[in-house]
Amino acid sequence: MTQKTDTLLDRIGRWLAARLQVESSGYEPYTPSDPETLRRTLEPGDIVLIEGNQRISAVIKYLTQSTWSHSALYIGDALPEPADGSERPRLIEVNLGEGCVAVPLSKYRTYNTRICRANGLSPEDRDHVVKFMIARLGLKYDLKNILDMLRYFLPTPPVPVRWRRRMLAFGSGDPTRAICSTMIAEAYGEIRYPILPEITRAPGRASAQSNYMRREIMHIRHHSLYTPRDFDLSPYFRIVKPTLEYGFDYRQISWSEEKTKM
């Protein structure tokens, strides 16, 4: 057998990927995720949006004008328990450098998260989405796509708003593998589940939407242009909040009242 040659582009790609995944200091979530509560709330096929704090996260949040920079798909207990006794991986995501991997819920214990659930999803289609993602485990991000990574080194590039989404899809090879939302959108596309609505011209309101916006929505229909924010904005995905699922009662909250100074 011949060993794969480690080229200069491979080494540069690994270096760039490592730089882009450096975490910012001082990040503190408003409401840290509780993995156990998340596990009780989540259903297979749910999408977990994450407010990342890596260098690449800042760029994605800027270009998409959103809090959410990353997404992962919950697969429940579809994968076996690890032989070493560690936590079962219940999320599938795509990371720059690693590619498509399965990770435990506790990975995002210290991040702001949001659950997006496809409304009315049938058990058969739910299984199809989960199996689609599992079948892609091990797919690698091509580190030779240097242009695909270099564009993330400009945290606030002087790009007009209407071009920012396209900035995410600029480059060579498979340009959007760094953003897991594209693969999740592809999985939901397999079952013909909508994410963003169609724009229709109502009688007497033909000028309500610009020609550019209509064209952009049509382009977004391709899975390669979906971003984490789109699942949050979609009218077909429900936002599920774990704290409200188990009998939240505001009257039971204990407040620390400040004493009024006389």
mmCIF file of C-alpha atoms in Angstrom:
data_model
loop_
_atom_site.group_PDB
_atom_site.id
_atom_site.type_symbol
_atom_site.label_atom_id
_atom_site.label_comp_id
_atom_site.label_asym_id
_atom_site.label_seq_id
_atom_site.Cartn_x
_atom_site.Cartn_y
_atom_site.Cartn_z
ATOM 1 C CA MET A 1 0.000 0.000 0.000
ATOM 2 C CA THR A 2 1.151 3.509 -0.706
ATOM 3 C CA GLN A 3 0.812 6.230 1.877
ATOM 4 C CA LYS A 4 -0.915 9.436 0.834
ATOM 5 C CA THR A 5 1.583 12.237 0.296
ATOM 6 C CA ASP A 6 1.263 15.148 2.682
ATOM 7 C CA THR A 7 1.438 18.084 0.267
ATOM 8 C CA LEU A 8 2.184 21.732 0.973
ATOM 9 C CA LEU A 9 -1.490 22.570 0.359
ATOM 10 C CA ASP A 10 -2.489 19.970 2.947
ATOM 11 C CA ARG A 11 -0.217 21.546 5.544
ATOM 12 C CA ILE A 12 -1.388 25.071 4.737
ATOM 13 C CA GLY A 13 -4.998 23.889 4.869
ATOM 14 C CA ARG A 14 -4.553 22.363 8.331
ATOM 15 C CA TRP A 15 -2.884 25.538 9.574
ATOM 16 C CA LEU A 16 -5.702 27.743 8.237
ATOM 17 C CA ALA A 17 -8.381 25.439 9.677
ATOM 18 C CA ALA A 18 -6.716 25.528 13.092
ATOM 19 C CA ARG A 19 -6.524 29.327 13.035
ATOM 20 C CA LEU A 20 -10.188 29.655 12.077
ATOM 21 C CA GLN A 21 -11.264 27.406 14.945
ATOM 22 C CA VAL A 22 -9.463 29.364 17.673
ATOM 23 C CA GLU A 23 -12.034 30.313 20.322
ATOM 24 C CA SER A 24 -12.554 33.906 21.404
ATOM 25 C CA SER A 25 -11.906 34.759 25.029
ATOM 26 C CA GLY A 26 -14.583 36.207 27.265
ATOM 27 C CA TYR A 27 -17.536 34.380 25.718
ATOM 28 C CA GLU A 28 -20.337 33.796 28.221
ATOM 29 C CA PRO A 29 -23.791 32.432 27.293
ATOM 30 C CA TYR A 30 -26.967 34.061 28.599
ATOM 31 C CA THR A 31 -28.593 30.702 29.251
ATOM 32 C CA PRO A 32 -26.140 27.761 29.217
ATOM 33 C CA SER A 33 -27.562 24.514 27.834
ATOM 34 C CA ASP A 34 -28.284 21.643 30.197
ATOM 35 C CA PRO A 35 -27.468 18.451 28.242
ATOM 36 C CA GLU A 36 -29.950 16.333 30.233
ATOM 37 C CA THR A 37 -32.815 18.780 29.712
ATOM 38 C CA LEU A 38 -31.875 19.064 26.056
ATOM 39 C CA ARG A 39 -31.906 15.269 25.681
ATOM 40 C CA ARG A 40 -35.368 15.014 27.253
ATOM 41 C CA THR A 41 -36.706 17.723 24.938
ATOM 42 C CA LEU A 42 -35.074 16.839 21.633
ATOM 43 C CA GLU A 43 -36.570 14.502 19.041
ATOM 44 C CA PRO A 44 -34.669 12.818 16.165
ATOM 45 C CA GLY A 45 -34.588 15.181 13.200
ATOM 46 C CA ASP A 46 -34.493 18.321 15.358
ATOM 47 C CA ILE A 47 -31.966 20.967 14.416
ATOM 48 C CA VAL A 48 -29.838 22.505 17.158
ATOM 49 C CA LEU A 49 -28.550 25.991 16.368
ATOM 50 C CA ILE A 50 -25.422 27.113 18.202
ATOM 51 C CA GLU A 51 -23.950 30.529 18.861
ATOM 52 C CA GLY A 52 -20.308 29.649 18.340
ATOM 53 C CA ASN A 53 -17.338 31.668 19.587
ATOM 54 C CA GLN A 54 -14.672 30.650 17.078
ATOM 55 C CA ARG A 55 -13.104 32.954 14.524
ATOM 56 C CA ILE A 56 -15.113 31.355 11.733
ATOM 57 C CA SER A 57 -18.264 31.781 13.864
ATOM 58 C CA ALA A 58 -17.824 35.558 13.951
ATOM 59 C CA VAL A 59 -17.617 35.712 10.160
ATOM 60 C CA ILE A 60 -20.683 33.522 9.602
ATOM 61 C CA LYS A 61 -22.689 35.576 12.112
ATOM 62 C CA TYR A 62 -21.649 38.780 10.338
ATOM 63 C CA LEU A 63 -22.384 37.552 6.826
ATOM 64 C CA THR A 64 -25.765 36.102 7.813
ATOM 65 C CA GLN A 65 -26.652 38.919 10.248
ATOM 66 C CA SER A 66 -27.628 36.310 12.826
ATOM 67 C CA THR A 67 -26.863 35.049 16.322
ATOM 68 C CA TRP A 68 -26.439 31.501 15.026
ATOM 69 C CA SER A 69 -23.204 30.406 13.380
ATOM 70 C CA HIS A 70 -23.474 26.620 13.535
ATOM 71 C CA SER A 71 -26.078 23.871 13.346
ATOM 72 C CA ALA A 72 -26.242 20.181 14.166
ATOM 73 C CA LEU A 73 -28.857 17.484 13.652
ATOM 74 C CA TYR A 74 -30.119 15.444 16.594
ATOM 75 C CA ILE A 75 -30.253 11.707 15.872
ATOM 76 C CA GLY A 76 -31.264 10.346 19.287
ATOM 77 C CA ASP A 77 -29.902 6.882 20.082
ATOM 78 C CA ALA A 78 -29.313 5.905 16.448
ATOM 79 C CA LEU A 79 -25.590 5.371 17.079
ATOM 80 C CA PRO A 80 -24.280 2.789 19.592
ATOM 81 C CA GLU A 81 -22.767 3.571 22.959
ATOM 82 C CA PRO A 82 -18.987 4.094 22.681
ATOM 83 C CA ALA A 83 -16.948 1.082 23.768
ATOM 84 C CA ASP A 84 -14.872 3.257 26.100
ATOM 85 C CA GLY A 85 -17.915 4.193 28.178
ATOM 86 C CA SER A 86 -17.946 7.844 27.119
ATOM 87 C CA GLU A 87 -21.121 9.784 26.366
ATOM 88 C CA ARG A 88 -23.191 8.557 23.422
ATOM 89 C CA PRO A 89 -22.922 10.853 20.352
ATOM 90 C CA ARG A 90 -26.379 12.240 19.607
ATOM 91 C CA LEU A 91 -25.583 15.136 17.274
ATOM 92 C CA ILE A 92 -24.201 15.041 13.739
ATOM 93 C CA GLU A 93 -22.415 18.144 12.508
ATOM 94 C CA VAL A 94 -19.873 19.292 9.935
ATOM 95 C CA ASN A 95 -16.736 21.028 11.178
ATOM 96 C CA LEU A 96 -14.015 22.730 9.225
ATOM 97 C CA GLY A 97 -11.040 20.387 9.090
ATOM 98 C CA GLU A 98 -12.855 17.401 10.648
ATOM 99 C CA GLY A 99 -15.709 17.017 8.184
ATOM 100 C CA CYS A 100 -18.910 15.205 9.156
ATOM 101 C CA VAL A 101 -18.719 13.849 12.724
ATOM 102 C CA ALA A 102 -20.975 12.669 15.560
ATOM 103 C CA VAL A 103 -20.613 14.443 18.920
ATOM 104 C CA PRO A 104 -22.298 14.297 22.360
ATOM 105 C CA LEU A 105 -24.791 16.900 23.549
ATOM 106 C CA SER A 106 -22.436 18.001 26.304
ATOM 107 C CA LYS A 107 -20.138 19.555 23.685
ATOM 108 C CA TYR A 108 -22.408 22.606 23.673
ATOM 109 C CA ARG A 109 -23.026 22.788 27.399
ATOM 110 C CA THR A 110 -21.553 26.311 27.581
ATOM 111 C CA TYR A 111 -23.169 27.799 24.459
ATOM 112 C CA ASN A 112 -26.407 29.541 23.653
ATOM 113 C CA THR A 113 -28.540 27.105 21.664
ATOM 114 C CA ARG A 114 -31.934 26.941 19.970
ATOM 115 C CA ILE A 115 -34.021 23.939 18.921
ATOM 116 C CA CYS A 116 -35.808 24.078 15.548
ATOM 117 C CA ARG A 117 -38.345 21.298 14.884
ATOM 118 C CA ALA A 118 -39.900 20.502 11.523
ATOM 119 C CA ASN A 119 -43.653 20.710 12.018
ATOM 120 C CA GLY A 120 -45.734 17.615 11.228
ATOM 121 C CA LEU A 121 -42.779 15.466 10.181
ATOM 122 C CA SER A 122 -43.837 11.857 9.617
ATOM 123 C CA PRO A 123 -41.919 9.029 11.363
ATOM 124 C CA GLU A 124 -40.776 7.703 7.973
ATOM 125 C CA ASP A 125 -39.402 11.071 6.839
ATOM 126 C CA ARG A 126 -37.801 11.625 10.245
ATOM 127 C CA ASP A 127 -35.952 8.326 9.874
ATOM 128 C CA HIS A 128 -34.901 9.248 6.343
ATOM 129 C CA VAL A 129 -33.339 12.538 7.496
ATOM 130 C CA VAL A 130 -31.463 10.788 10.317
ATOM 131 C CA LYS A 131 -30.212 7.997 8.035
ATOM 132 C CA PHE A 132 -29.121 10.547 5.429
ATOM 133 C CA MET A 133 -26.888 12.269 7.968
ATOM 134 C CA ILE A 134 -25.518 9.037 9.450
ATOM 135 C CA ALA A 135 -24.587 7.819 5.966
ATOM 136 C CA ARG A 136 -22.373 10.886 5.552
ATOM 137 C CA LEU A 137 -20.347 10.417 8.705
ATOM 138 C CA GLY A 138 -16.671 10.468 7.857
ATOM 139 C CA LEU A 139 -16.963 12.796 4.868
ATOM 140 C CA LYS A 140 -13.947 15.107 5.014
ATOM 141 C CA TYR A 141 -13.582 18.787 4.280
ATOM 142 C CA ASP A 142 -11.057 19.198 1.483
ATOM 143 C CA LEU A 143 -8.286 21.247 3.083
ATOM 144 C CA LYS A 144 -6.846 21.953 -0.372
ATOM 145 C CA ASN A 145 -9.698 24.408 -0.938
ATOM 146 C CA ILE A 146 -7.561 27.267 0.337
ATOM 147 C CA LEU A 147 -9.800 29.948 -1.216
ATOM 148 C CA ASP A 148 -12.770 28.534 0.686
ATOM 149 C CA MET A 149 -11.010 29.171 3.978
ATOM 150 C CA LEU A 150 -9.247 32.430 3.177
ATOM 151 C CA ARG A 151 -12.569 34.244 2.791
ATOM 152 C CA TYR A 152 -13.291 33.641 6.482
ATOM 153 C CA PHE A 153 -10.252 35.635 7.589
ATOM 154 C CA LEU A 154 -12.056 38.931 6.936
ATOM 155 C CA PRO A 155 -14.448 39.231 9.900
ATOM 156 C CA THR A 156 -16.189 42.269 8.414
ATOM 157 C CA PRO A 157 -15.450 42.263 4.676
ATOM 158 C CA PRO A 158 -16.811 45.308 2.760
ATOM 159 C CA VAL A 159 -19.531 43.242 1.094
ATOM 160 C CA PRO A 160 -22.968 44.687 0.235
ATOM 161 C CA VAL A 161 -25.819 43.047 2.154
ATOM 162 C CA ARG A 162 -27.268 41.469 -0.984
ATOM 163 C CA TRP A 163 -23.992 39.635 -1.661
ATOM 164 C CA ARG A 164 -23.194 38.385 1.827
ATOM 165 C CA ARG A 165 -24.936 35.034 1.496
ATOM 166 C CA ARG A 166 -23.073 34.397 -1.747
ATOM 167 C CA MET A 167 -19.829 35.202 0.057
ATOM 168 C CA LEU A 168 -20.368 32.014 2.076
ATOM 169 C CA ALA A 169 -20.600 29.992 -1.133
ATOM 170 C CA PHE A 170 -17.577 31.534 -2.855
ATOM 171 C CA GLY A 171 -14.568 29.381 -3.576
ATOM 172 C CA SER A 172 -13.615 26.096 -5.173
ATOM 173 C CA GLY A 173 -14.489 22.435 -4.823
ATOM 174 C CA ASP A 174 -17.195 21.902 -2.198
ATOM 175 C CA PRO A 175 -17.318 25.402 -0.746
ATOM 176 C CA THR A 176 -19.976 25.121 1.928
ATOM 177 C CA ARG A 177 -18.826 22.000 3.758
ATOM 178 C CA ALA A 178 -17.724 24.201 6.655
ATOM 179 C CA ILE A 179 -21.369 25.070 7.336
ATOM 180 C CA CYS A 180 -23.415 22.111 8.513
ATOM 181 C CA SER A 181 -26.704 23.815 7.645
ATOM 182 C CA THR A 182 -26.097 23.035 3.977
ATOM 183 C CA MET A 183 -25.977 19.289 4.614
ATOM 184 C CA ILE A 184 -29.028 19.452 6.890
ATOM 185 C CA ALA A 185 -30.890 21.400 4.189
ATOM 186 C CA GLU A 186 -29.899 18.701 1.704
ATOM 187 C CA ALA A 187 -31.290 16.033 4.048
ATOM 188 C CA TYR A 188 -34.627 17.844 4.322
ATOM 189 C CA GLY A 189 -34.602 18.419 0.565
ATOM 190 C CA GLU A 190 -34.534 14.635 0.137
ATOM 191 C CA ILE A 191 -37.992 14.419 1.713
ATOM 192 C CA ARG A 192 -39.244 17.577 -0.037
ATOM 193 C CA TYR A 193 -39.702 19.459 3.236
ATOM 194 C CA PRO A 194 -39.770 23.277 2.797
ATOM 195 C CA ILE A 195 -37.453 25.592 4.694
ATOM 196 C CA LEU A 196 -38.027 29.059 3.236
ATOM 197 C CA PRO A 197 -41.425 29.996 1.779
ATOM 198 C CA GLU A 198 -42.163 30.783 -1.820
ATOM 199 C CA ILE A 199 -42.705 34.414 -2.732
ATOM 200 C CA THR A 200 -45.956 34.840 -4.676
ATOM 201 C CA ARG A 201 -47.363 37.971 -6.246
ATOM 202 C CA ALA A 202 -50.747 38.809 -4.735
ATOM 203 C CA PRO A 203 -53.197 40.722 -6.955
ATOM 204 C CA GLY A 204 -52.595 44.453 -6.687
ATOM 205 C CA ARG A 205 -49.337 43.962 -4.752
ATOM 206 C CA ALA A 206 -46.938 43.029 -7.538
ATOM 207 C CA SER A 207 -44.392 45.582 -6.321
ATOM 208 C CA ALA A 208 -44.390 44.358 -2.723
ATOM 209 C CA GLN A 209 -41.164 42.444 -3.300
ATOM 210 C CA SER A 210 -38.226 43.477 -5.454
ATOM 211 C CA ASN A 211 -37.145 41.440 -8.445
ATOM 212 C CA TYR A 212 -33.801 40.918 -6.697
ATOM 213 C CA MET A 213 -35.467 39.435 -3.604
ATOM 214 C CA ARG A 214 -37.530 37.023 -5.689
ATOM 215 C CA ARG A 215 -34.428 35.855 -7.537
ATOM 216 C CA GLU A 216 -32.494 35.490 -4.287
ATOM 217 C CA ILE A 217 -35.193 33.307 -2.695
ATOM 218 C CA MET A 218 -35.153 31.051 -5.765
ATOM 219 C CA HIS A 219 -31.368 30.748 -5.519
ATOM 220 C CA ILE A 220 -31.571 29.960 -1.802
ATOM 221 C CA ARG A 221 -33.654 26.883 -2.644
ATOM 222 C CA HIS A 222 -30.412 25.104 -3.478
ATOM 223 C CA HIS A 223 -29.118 23.512 -0.268
ATOM 224 C CA SER A 224 -25.633 24.998 -0.707
ATOM 225 C CA LEU A 225 -26.896 28.488 0.176
ATOM 226 C CA TYR A 226 -28.758 27.682 3.376
ATOM 227 C CA THR A 227 -27.366 29.081 6.632
ATOM 228 C CA PRO A 228 -28.198 28.308 10.298
ATOM 229 C CA ARG A 229 -30.386 31.406 10.473
ATOM 230 C CA ASP A 230 -32.759 30.054 7.800
ATOM 231 C CA PHE A 231 -34.097 27.318 10.100
ATOM 232 C CA ASP A 232 -34.780 29.963 12.746
ATOM 233 C CA LEU A 233 -36.642 32.170 10.249
ATOM 234 C CA SER A 234 -38.505 29.350 8.524
ATOM 235 C CA PRO A 235 -42.295 29.393 9.081
ATOM 236 C CA TYR A 236 -42.263 25.590 8.855
ATOM 237 C CA PHE A 237 -39.931 24.937 11.818
ATOM 238 C CA ARG A 238 -41.144 25.415 15.387
ATOM 239 C CA ILE A 239 -38.875 26.906 18.057
ATOM 240 C CA VAL A 240 -38.785 24.549 21.051
ATOM 241 C CA LYS A 241 -37.534 25.899 24.383
ATOM 242 C CA PRO A 242 -36.641 23.233 26.969
ATOM 243 C CA THR A 243 -37.426 25.474 29.930
ATOM 244 C CA LEU A 244 -41.053 25.771 28.777
ATOM 245 C CA GLU A 245 -41.622 22.085 28.049
ATOM 246 C CA TYR A 246 -41.816 20.864 31.643
ATOM 247 C CA GLY A 247 -44.332 23.034 33.470
ATOM 248 C CA PHE A 248 -42.603 26.409 33.761
ATOM 249 C CA ASP A 249 -44.331 28.619 36.339
ATOM 250 C CA TYR A 250 -43.020 32.149 36.706
ATOM 251 C CA ARG A 251 -44.586 32.361 40.178
ATOM 252 C CA GLN A 252 -42.140 29.753 41.465
ATOM 253 C CA ILE A 253 -39.056 31.859 40.685
ATOM 254 C CA SER A 254 -37.178 33.148 43.717
ATOM 255 C CA TRP A 255 -36.000 36.703 43.128
ATOM 256 C CA SER A 256 -33.280 38.355 45.180
ATOM 257 C CA GLU A 257 -34.892 41.663 46.045
ATOM 258 C CA GLU A 258 -32.606 44.613 46.648
ATOM 259 C CA LYS A 259 -33.330 46.524 49.818
ATOM 260 C CA THR A 260 -34.428 50.045 49.177
ATOM 261 C CA LYS A 261 -32.083 52.528 50.745
ATOM 262 C CA MET A 262 -33.771 55.268 52.757
#
